[in-house]
XYZ file of C-alpha atoms in Angstrom:
622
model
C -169.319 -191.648 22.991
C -166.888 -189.266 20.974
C -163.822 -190.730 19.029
C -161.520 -189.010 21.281
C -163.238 -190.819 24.318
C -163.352 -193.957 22.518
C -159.809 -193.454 21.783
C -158.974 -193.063 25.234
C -161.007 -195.916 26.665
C -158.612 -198.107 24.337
C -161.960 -199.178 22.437
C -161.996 -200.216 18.814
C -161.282 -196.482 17.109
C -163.106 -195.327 13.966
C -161.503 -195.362 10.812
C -158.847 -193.006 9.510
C -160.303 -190.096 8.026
C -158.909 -188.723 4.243
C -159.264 -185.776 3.645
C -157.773 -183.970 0.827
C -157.440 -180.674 -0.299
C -157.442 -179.356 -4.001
C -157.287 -175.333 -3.763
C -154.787 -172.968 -1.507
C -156.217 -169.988 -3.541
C -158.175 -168.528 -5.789
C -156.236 -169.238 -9.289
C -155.188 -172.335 -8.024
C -154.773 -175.265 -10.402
C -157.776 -175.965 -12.312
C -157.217 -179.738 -12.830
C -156.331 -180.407 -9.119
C -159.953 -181.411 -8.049
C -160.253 -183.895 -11.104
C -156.549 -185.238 -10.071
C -157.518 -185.760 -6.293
C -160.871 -187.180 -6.833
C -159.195 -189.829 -9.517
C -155.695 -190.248 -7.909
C -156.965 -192.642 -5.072
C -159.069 -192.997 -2.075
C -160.816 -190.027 -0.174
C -163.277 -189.242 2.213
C -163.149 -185.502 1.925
C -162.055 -183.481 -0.249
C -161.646 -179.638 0.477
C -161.006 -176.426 -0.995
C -159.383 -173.087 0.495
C -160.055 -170.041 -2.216
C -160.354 -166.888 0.610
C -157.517 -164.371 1.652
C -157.289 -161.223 2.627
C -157.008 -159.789 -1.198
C -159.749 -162.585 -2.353
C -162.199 -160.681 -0.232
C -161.325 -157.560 -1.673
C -161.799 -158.897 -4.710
C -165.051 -160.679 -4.129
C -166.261 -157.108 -2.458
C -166.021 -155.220 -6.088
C -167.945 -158.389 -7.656
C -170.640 -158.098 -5.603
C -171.157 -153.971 -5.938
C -171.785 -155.195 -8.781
C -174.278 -157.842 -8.396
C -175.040 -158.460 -5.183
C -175.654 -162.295 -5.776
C -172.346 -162.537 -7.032
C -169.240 -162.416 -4.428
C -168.384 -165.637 -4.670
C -165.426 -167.928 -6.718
C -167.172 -168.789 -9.680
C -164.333 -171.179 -10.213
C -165.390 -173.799 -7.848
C -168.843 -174.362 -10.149
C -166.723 -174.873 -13.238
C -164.327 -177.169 -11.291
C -167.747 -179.028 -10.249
C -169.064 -179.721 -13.922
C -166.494 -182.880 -13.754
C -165.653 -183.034 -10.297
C -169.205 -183.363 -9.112
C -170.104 -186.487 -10.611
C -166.536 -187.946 -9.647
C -167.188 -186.774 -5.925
C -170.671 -189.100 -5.851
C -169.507 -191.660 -7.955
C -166.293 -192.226 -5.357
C -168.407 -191.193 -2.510
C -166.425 -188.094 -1.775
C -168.161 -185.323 0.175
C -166.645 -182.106 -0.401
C -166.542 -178.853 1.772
C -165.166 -175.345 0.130
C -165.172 -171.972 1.433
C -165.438 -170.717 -2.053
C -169.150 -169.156 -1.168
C -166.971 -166.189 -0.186
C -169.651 -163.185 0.827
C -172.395 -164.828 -0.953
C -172.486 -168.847 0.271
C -176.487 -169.038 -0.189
C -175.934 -168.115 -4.028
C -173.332 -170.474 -4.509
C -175.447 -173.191 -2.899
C -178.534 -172.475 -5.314
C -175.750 -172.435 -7.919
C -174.472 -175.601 -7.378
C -177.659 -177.238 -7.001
C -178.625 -175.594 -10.354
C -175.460 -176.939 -11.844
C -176.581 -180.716 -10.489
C -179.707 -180.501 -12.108
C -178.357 -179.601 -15.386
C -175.780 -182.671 -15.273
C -177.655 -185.077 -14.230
C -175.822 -185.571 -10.256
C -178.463 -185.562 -7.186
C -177.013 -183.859 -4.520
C -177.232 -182.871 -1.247
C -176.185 -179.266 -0.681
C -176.030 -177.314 2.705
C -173.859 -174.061 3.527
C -172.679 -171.887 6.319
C -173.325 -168.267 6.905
C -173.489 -165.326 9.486
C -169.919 -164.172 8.862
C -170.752 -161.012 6.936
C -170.840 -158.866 9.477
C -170.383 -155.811 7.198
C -173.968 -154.190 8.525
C -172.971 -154.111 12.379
C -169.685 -153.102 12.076
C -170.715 -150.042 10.210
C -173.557 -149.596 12.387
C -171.714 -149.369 15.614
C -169.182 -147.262 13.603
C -166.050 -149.600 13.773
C -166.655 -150.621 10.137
C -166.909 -147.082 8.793
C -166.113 -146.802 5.046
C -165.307 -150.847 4.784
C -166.334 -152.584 1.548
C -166.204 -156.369 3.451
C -166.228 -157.442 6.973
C -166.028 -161.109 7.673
C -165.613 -163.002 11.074
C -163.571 -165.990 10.709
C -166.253 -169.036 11.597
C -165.110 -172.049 13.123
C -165.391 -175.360 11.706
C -168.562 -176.532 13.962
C -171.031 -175.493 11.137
C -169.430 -177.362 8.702
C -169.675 -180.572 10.838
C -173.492 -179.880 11.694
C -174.398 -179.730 7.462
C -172.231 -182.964 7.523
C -173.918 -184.983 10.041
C -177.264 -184.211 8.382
C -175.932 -185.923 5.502
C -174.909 -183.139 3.213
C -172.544 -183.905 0.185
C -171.464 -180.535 -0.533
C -170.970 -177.668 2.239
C -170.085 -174.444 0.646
C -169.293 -171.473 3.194
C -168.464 -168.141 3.435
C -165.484 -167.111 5.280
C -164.683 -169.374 8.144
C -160.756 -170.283 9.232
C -158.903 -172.229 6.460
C -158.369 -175.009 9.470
C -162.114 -175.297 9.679
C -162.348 -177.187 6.749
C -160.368 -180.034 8.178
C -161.468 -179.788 11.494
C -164.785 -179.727 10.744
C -165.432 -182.719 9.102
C -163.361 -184.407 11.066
C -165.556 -183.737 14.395
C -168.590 -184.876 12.748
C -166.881 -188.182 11.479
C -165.117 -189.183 15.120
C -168.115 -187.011 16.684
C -165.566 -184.983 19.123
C -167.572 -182.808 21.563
C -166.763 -178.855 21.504
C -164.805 -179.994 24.345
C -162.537 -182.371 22.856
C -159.226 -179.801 22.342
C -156.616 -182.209 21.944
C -158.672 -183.583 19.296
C -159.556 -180.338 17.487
C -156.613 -179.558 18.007
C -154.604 -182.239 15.672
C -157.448 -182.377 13.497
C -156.701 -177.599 13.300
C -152.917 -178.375 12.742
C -153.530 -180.886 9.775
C -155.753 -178.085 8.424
C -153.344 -175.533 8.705
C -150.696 -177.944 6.618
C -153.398 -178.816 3.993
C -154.536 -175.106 3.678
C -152.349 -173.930 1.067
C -152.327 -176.993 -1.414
C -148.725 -177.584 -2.555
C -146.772 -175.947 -0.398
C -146.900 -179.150 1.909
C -145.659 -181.248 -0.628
C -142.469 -179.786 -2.297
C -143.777 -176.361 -3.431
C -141.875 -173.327 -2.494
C -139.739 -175.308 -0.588
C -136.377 -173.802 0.124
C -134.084 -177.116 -0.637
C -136.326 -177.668 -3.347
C -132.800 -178.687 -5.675
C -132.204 -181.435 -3.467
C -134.888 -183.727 -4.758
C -134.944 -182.490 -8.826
C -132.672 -184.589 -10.823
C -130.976 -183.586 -13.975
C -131.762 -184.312 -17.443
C -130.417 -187.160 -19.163
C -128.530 -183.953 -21.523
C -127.094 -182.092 -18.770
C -123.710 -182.442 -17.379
C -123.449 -183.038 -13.525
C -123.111 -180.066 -11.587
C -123.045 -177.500 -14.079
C -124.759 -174.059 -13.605
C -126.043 -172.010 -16.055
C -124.169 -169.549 -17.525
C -125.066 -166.030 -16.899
C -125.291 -165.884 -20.490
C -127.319 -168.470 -21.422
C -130.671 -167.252 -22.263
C -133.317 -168.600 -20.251
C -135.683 -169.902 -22.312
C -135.712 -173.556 -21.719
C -138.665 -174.797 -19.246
C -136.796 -176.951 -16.209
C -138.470 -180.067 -16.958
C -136.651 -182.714 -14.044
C -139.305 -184.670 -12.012
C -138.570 -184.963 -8.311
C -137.869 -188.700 -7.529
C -140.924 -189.527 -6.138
C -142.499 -188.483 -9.081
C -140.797 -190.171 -12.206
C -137.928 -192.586 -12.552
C -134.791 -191.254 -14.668
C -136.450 -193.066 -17.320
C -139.829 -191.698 -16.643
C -142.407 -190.150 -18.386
C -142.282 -187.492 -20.932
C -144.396 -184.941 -22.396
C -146.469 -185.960 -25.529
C -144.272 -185.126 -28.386
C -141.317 -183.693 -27.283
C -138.858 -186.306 -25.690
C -138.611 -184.428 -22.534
C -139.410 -185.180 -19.118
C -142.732 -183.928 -17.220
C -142.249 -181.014 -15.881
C -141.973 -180.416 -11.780
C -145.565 -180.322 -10.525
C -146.193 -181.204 -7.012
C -149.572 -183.276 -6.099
C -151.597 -181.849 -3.571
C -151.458 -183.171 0.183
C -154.032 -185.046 1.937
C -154.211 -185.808 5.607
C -155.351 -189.486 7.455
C -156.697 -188.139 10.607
C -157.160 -190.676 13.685
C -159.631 -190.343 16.052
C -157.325 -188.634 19.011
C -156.351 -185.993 16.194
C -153.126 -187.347 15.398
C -152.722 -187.486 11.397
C -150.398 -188.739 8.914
C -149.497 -186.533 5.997
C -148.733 -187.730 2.499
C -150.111 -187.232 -0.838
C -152.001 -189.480 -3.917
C -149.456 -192.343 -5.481
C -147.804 -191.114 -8.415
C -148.186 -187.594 -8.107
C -145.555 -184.996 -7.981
C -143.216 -183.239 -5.360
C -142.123 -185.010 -1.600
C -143.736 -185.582 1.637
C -140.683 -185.157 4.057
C -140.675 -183.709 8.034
C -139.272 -180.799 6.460
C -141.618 -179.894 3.968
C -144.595 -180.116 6.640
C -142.220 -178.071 9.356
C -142.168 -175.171 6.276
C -146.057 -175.272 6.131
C -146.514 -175.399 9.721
C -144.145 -172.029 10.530
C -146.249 -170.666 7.327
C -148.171 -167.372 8.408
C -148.301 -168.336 12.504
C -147.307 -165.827 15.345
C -146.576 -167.748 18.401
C -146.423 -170.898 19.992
C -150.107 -170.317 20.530
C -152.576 -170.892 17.083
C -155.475 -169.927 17.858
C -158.640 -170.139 16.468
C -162.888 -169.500 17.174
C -163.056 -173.720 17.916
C -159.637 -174.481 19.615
C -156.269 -172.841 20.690
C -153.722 -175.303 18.996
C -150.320 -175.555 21.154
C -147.535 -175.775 18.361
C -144.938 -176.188 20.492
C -146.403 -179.746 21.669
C -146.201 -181.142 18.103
C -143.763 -183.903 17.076
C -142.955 -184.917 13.666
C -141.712 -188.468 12.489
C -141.110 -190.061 8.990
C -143.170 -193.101 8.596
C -142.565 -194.002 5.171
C -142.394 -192.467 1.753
C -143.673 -189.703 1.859
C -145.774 -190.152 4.954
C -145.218 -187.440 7.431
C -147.034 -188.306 11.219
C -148.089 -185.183 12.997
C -148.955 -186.609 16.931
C -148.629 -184.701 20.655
C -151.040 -181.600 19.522
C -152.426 -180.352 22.709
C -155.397 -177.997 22.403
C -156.863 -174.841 24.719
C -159.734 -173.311 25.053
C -160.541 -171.141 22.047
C -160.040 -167.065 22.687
C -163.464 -165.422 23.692
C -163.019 -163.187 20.753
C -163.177 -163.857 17.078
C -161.433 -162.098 14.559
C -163.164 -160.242 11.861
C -161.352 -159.414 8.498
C -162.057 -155.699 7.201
C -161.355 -154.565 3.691
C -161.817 -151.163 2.629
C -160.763 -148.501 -0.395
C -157.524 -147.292 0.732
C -157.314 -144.873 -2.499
C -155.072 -144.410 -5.772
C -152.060 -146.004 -6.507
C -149.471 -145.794 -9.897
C -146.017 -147.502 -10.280
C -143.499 -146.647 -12.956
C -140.418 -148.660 -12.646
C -137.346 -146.982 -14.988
C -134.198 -148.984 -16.452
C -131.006 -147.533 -15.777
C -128.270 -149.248 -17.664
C -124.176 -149.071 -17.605
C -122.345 -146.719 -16.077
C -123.001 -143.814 -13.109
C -126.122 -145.601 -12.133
C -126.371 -143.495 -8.882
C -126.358 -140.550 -10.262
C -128.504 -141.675 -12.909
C -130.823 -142.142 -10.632
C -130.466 -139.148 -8.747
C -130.999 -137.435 -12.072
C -134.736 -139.231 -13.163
C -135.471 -138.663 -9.380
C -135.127 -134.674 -9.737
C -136.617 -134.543 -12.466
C -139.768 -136.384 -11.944
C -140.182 -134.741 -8.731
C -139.950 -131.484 -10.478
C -142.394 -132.171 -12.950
C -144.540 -133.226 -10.076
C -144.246 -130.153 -7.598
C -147.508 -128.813 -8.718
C -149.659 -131.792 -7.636
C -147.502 -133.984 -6.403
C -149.036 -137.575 -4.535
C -149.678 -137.266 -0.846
C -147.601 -140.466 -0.574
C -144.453 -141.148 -3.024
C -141.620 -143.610 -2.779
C -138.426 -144.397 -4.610
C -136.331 -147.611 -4.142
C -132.950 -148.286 -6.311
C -132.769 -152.144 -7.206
C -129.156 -152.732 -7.646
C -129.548 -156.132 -10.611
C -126.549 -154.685 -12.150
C -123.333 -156.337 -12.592
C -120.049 -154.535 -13.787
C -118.674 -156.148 -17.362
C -122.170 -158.215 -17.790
C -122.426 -160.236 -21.214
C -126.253 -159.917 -21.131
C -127.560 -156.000 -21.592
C -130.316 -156.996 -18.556
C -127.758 -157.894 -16.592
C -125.850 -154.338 -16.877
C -129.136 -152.959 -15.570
C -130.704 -151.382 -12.416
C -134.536 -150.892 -11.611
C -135.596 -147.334 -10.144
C -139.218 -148.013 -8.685
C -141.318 -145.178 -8.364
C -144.419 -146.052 -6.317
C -147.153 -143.107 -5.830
C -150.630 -143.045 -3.372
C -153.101 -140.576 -2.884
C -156.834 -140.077 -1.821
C -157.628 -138.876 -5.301
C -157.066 -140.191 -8.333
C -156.184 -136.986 -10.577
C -152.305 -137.155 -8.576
C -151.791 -140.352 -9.758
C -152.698 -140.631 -13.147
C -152.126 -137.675 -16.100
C -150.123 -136.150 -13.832
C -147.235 -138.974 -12.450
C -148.345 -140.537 -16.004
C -147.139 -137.687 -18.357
C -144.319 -136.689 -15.842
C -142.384 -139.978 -16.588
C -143.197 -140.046 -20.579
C -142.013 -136.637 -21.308
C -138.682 -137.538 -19.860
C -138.186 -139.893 -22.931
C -135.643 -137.962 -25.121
C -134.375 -135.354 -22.062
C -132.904 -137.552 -19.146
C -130.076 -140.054 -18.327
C -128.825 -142.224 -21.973
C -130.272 -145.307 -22.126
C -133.684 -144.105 -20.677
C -136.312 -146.402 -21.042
C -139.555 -147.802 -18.406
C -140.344 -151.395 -18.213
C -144.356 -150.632 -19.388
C -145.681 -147.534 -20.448
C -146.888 -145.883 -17.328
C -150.939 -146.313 -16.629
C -153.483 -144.148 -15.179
C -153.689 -145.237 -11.655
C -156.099 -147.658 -10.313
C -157.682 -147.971 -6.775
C -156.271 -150.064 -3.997
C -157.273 -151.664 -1.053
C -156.618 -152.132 2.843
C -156.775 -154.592 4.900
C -157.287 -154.374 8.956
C -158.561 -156.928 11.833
C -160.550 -156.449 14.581
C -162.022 -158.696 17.302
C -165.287 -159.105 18.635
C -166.975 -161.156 20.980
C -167.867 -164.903 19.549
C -170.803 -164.494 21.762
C -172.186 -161.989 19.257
C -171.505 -163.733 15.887
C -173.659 -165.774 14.233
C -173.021 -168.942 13.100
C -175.621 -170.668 11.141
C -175.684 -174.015 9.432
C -178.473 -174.229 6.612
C -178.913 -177.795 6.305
C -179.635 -179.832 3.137
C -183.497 -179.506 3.585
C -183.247 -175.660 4.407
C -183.713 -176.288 8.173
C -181.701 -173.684 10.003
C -179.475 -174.557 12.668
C -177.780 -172.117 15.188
C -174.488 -173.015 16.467
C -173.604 -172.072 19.924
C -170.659 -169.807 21.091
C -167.725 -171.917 23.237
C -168.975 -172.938 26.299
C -165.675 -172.549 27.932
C -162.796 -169.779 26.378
C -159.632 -168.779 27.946
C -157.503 -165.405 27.025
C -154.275 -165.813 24.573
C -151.471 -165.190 27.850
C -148.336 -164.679 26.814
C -146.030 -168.397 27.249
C -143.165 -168.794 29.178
C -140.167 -169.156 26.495
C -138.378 -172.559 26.817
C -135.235 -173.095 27.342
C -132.218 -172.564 24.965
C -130.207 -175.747 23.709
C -126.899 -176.762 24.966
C -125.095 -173.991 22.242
C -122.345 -175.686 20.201
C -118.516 -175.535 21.928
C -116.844 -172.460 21.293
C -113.835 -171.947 18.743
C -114.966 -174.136 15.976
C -113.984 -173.523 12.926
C -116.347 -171.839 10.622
C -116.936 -170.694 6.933
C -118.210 -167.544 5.403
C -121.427 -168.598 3.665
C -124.897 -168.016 2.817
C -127.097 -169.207 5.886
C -129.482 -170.903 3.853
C -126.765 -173.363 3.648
C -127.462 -174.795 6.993
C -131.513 -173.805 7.562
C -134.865 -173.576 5.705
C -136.891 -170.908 5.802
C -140.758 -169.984 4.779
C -142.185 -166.341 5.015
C -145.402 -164.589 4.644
C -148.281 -162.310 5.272
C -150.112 -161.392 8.850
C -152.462 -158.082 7.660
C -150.115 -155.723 7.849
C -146.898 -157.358 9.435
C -144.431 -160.572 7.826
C -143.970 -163.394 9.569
C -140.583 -165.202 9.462
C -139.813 -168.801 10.244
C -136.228 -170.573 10.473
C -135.754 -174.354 11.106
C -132.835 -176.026 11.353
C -131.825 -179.627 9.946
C -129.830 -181.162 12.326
C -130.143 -181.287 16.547
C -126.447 -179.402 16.029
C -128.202 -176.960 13.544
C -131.059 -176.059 15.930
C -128.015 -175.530 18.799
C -125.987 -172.969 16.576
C -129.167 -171.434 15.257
C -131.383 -170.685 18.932
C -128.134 -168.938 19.827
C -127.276 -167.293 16.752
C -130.318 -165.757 15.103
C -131.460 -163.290 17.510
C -133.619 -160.631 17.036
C -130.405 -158.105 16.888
C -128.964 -160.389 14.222
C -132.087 -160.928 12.009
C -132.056 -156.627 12.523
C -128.396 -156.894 10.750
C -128.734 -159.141 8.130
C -132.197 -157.586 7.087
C -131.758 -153.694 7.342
C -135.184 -153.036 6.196
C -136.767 -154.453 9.290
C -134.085 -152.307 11.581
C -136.162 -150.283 12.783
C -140.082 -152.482 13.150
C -141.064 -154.326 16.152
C -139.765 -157.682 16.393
C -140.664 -160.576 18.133
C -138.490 -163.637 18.107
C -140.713 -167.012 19.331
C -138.993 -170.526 19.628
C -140.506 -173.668 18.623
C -138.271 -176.497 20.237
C -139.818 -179.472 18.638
C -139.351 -177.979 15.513
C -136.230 -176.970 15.720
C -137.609 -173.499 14.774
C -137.460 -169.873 15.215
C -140.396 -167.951 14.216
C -140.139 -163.923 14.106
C -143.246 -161.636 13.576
C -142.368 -158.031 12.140
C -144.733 -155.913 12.563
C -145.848 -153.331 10.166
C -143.601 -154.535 6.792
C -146.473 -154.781 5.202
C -148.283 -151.643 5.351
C -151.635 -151.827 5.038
C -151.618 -155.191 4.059
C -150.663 -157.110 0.691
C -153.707 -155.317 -1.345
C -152.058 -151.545 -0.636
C -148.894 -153.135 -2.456
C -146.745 -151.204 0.169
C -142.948 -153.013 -1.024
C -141.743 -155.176 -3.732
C -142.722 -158.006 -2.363
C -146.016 -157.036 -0.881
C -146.806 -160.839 0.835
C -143.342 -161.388 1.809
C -143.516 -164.478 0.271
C -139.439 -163.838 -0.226
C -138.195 -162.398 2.896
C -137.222 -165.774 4.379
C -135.136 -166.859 0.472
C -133.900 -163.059 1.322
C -132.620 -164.150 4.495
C -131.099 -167.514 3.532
C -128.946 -165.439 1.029
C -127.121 -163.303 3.544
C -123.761 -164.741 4.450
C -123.084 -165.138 8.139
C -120.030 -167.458 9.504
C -121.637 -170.644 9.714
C -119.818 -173.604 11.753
C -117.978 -175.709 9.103
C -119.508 -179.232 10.793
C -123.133 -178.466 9.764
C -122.147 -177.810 6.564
């Protein structure tokens, strides 16, 4: 009998699963598998070091050597963290074998050898499907192409006692949801189940940001230094050159500790979250004792809006039903996740393609003072000029206005004229754009000067899906002893329809009175990357927030405030429960965040963007 049917024949149910997580990336902290293996008790612990620009990456390491490809930070992590993990009993599942998880198993059984720690290691593979795609001409010209795995390999080298599972790329939820299927031993079948156990993946996933990282009202739990005056900003003028060095207050008293040395308080560094997953999927999330940053229904609500589409997540195991989530404080920093309802996965996976998209240069010039349009209008001409003989097939000019009139600070009189330049071949983009923005140095606008000397152009990458029948994807789990075993497609899949949308709250009672005022005043916000398109989600703090805000931020009003998504294709979802909006734009991105398309080429700040913009907000949520 599985945990799920155990749990619903009101039997005894298994013990809580812990399972935390210690990477969101690849460059994460170093230290954070030493500080979640020593800061208190775990079952798991996990590591997510894949994206879309990691594979890119990973594909250049392994041209090469093709038995690299991997994140050759996870072994170094392991030289300590390996004999923690056995000593504490810890089993630990990464995706950091990238596009070469066989490798990194033999490496990390070479690394146990050499300090002294018997392990068991097993990994996942049959991603890499770079060889078909370009063989039935849908891959042509790609450098990586990687189905996203579910999480029932991961559970199969589990159950056969494995204490480290390294895999290639498989969904960052897996790693959650796998081991918690093999611990409660949920059938394929069991979707509520997978389910809860998907959604406390996708809040683990990118380390910190659960737990007071990036979090848009992150000022409301630093406190000030014992030498700073309430309430005071910093002036303008004020260099910045002081670290901010206030704890948050779950993570140091007023009197708390300081670094070595100086006098000053520890500086603001968020632990990283761990989930206790129950047996029907339902989880609580919180974080080790001690450690840094907040656990609040508001911090998890920004992680769960973080890079999703619709009410609908879907993934190769499971279709998770966001809108059927609740959310309830039970403690300190101790966040209860309950009400997932799951679907039959999709009958397609989705495969991640990475390819050379070409050249690329950037020269960014400083305009300073006065006449800064048409001293821009001037370095324009004249670059363009210089350029007409072999000029880039793709070039693009954006005028940062970070001046201020009267500034005290020279920086702050300043502007930032980005030039950003593409082509198919690299001669466009190097000598040529190069020399055509040096040579301007004593004959254009006073005051010229470039924030780096200009470089010669480097390549750049794409990034594209695709979808292919799960039915013809591999998935193999290569057990501890070597024994191969296949894991079957879904049994039982059912198409991504598009949902009814739910109702709209009772909106607020007309004629209140209302204040001109950055919206951010009133709702939280977390944006980011979907290939080529941003997505966008809004949640507001109050039931009488979430009324004003379902009515107010439409799709024509998000248009307005952002005029750079005017004229993409929008899509505006709600997420009751949540008290949420979540918009998808299509196509912001370009190519995706490795063709560097805008300033901002994850839109990690697009939601902080929107906050800023003033609207008239209703003065009784403020």
């Amino acid at each position: 009998m599985g945990g799920a049917e155990v749990a619903r024949a009101g039997l005894p149910a298994p013990a809580p699963l812990r399972i935390g997580n210690a990477s969101g990336f690849y460059g994460d902290r170093f230290d954070a598998v030493r500080e979640m293996l020593t800061g208190g008790p775990l079952d798991v612990l996990t590591g997510d070091y894949l994206a879309e620009l990691t594979m890119l990456i990973l594909g250049r390491d392994r041209l090469k050597d093709p038995n690299r490809g991997y994140a050759k930070t996870f072994l170094r992590q392991l030289e300590e963290g390996l004999g923690l993990a056995v000593e504490r009993g810890v089993r630990i599942v990464a995706n950091a074998g990238g596009l070469a998880p066989a490798a990194l198993a033999d490496a990390v059984r070479e690394l146990a050898d050499r300090v002294g720690v018997p392990v068991r290691v097993a990994h996942v593979e049959g991603d890499d499907v770079l060889e078909r795609a370009q063989r039935e001409g849908w891959g042509q010209g790609a450098l990586t192409a990687n189905a996203y795995l579910g999480g029932a390999g991961i559970a199969a080298c589990l159950r056969a006692g494995a204490d480290v599972v390294v895999t290639g790329r498989v969904t960052d939820a897996a790693l959650v949801s796998g081991p918690a299927a093999a611990h409660f031993g949920w059938a394929p079948d069991d979707w509520d189940a997978l389910a809860g156990a998907v959604v406390a993946g996708h809040v683990l996933e990118c380390g910190a940001q659960a737990t007071g990282g990036n979090y848009a009202f992150f000022t409301e739990h630093l406190l000030p230094r014992p030498q700073d005056p309430p309430a005071s900003p910093r002036s303008s003028a004020e260099p910045f050159n002081q670290p901010f060095t206030a704890p948050l207050p779950h993570q140091a008293s007023p009197a708390g500790p300081t670094e070595a040395g100086t006098g000053r308080r520890a500086p603001y560094r968020p632990g990283f979250p761990l989930a206790e997953i129950h047996a029907d999927g339902s989880c609580v999330i919180t974080k080790h004792p001690g450690t840094g940053g907040a656990v609040t229904t508001e911090t998890v609500t920004a992680q769960l809006l973080y890079e999703t589409q619709d009410a609908r997540y879907a993934g190769p195991d499971v279709t998770a039903r966001l809108d059927t989530l609740r959310l309830a404080r039970e403690g300190p920093d101790r966040v209860r996740i309950s009400g997932a309802r799951g679907e039959a996965p999709p009958p397609d996976v989705k495969v991640g393609l990475t390819r050379f998209g070409g050249w690329r240069n950037e020269v960014t010039f400083v305009l300073t003072g006065l006449d800064i349009e048409a001293k821009a209008a001037l370095v324009r001409d004249q670059v363009e000029e210089a350029l007409a003989g072999q000029r880039p097939a793709e070039v693009r000019w954006t005028l940062a206005r970070t001046d201020r009139a009267d500034a005290a600070v020279q920086e702050e009189a300043s502007a930032l004229l980005r030039l950003v330049a593409r082509d198919p071949r690299p001669e466009p983009v190097g000598r040529a754009l190069s020399g055509a923005a040096v040579e301007l140095a004593l004959a254009s606008v006073p005051g010229f000067h470039v924030t780096a000397p200009p470089g010669k152009g480097a390549p750049y990458g794409v990034f594209e899906a695709a979808f292919v029948p799960a039915a013809g994807v591999p998935h193999t789990a290569v057990l501890p002893g070597g024994e191969r075993h296949s894991v079957d497609p879904p049994a039982h899949t059912r198409g991504l329809l598009p949902l009814d949308a739910p109702p709209l709250p009772e909106p607020l009672p007309p004629g209140l009175p209302t204040v001109r005022a950055p919206l951010g005043r009133v709702v939280g916000a977390r944006s980011g990357d979907k290939g080529g398109s941003a997505n966008i989600g809004v949640w507001a703090r109050s039931d009488a927030g979430w009324r004003w805000l379902a009515h107010e931020l439409t799709v024509e009003r998000l248009r307005h405030l952002l005029p750079e998504v005017e004229e993409l294709p929008i899509t505006r979802h709600l997420l009751p429960n949540l008290r949420a909006l979540n918009f998808l734009v299509e196509g912001l991105l370009g190519q995706g965040v490795a063709a560097q398309a805008r300033f901002d080429p994850q839109a990690k700040a697009v939601g902080e963007w929107l906050r800023a913009r003033q609207l008239d907000l209703p003065e009784e949520l403020l």
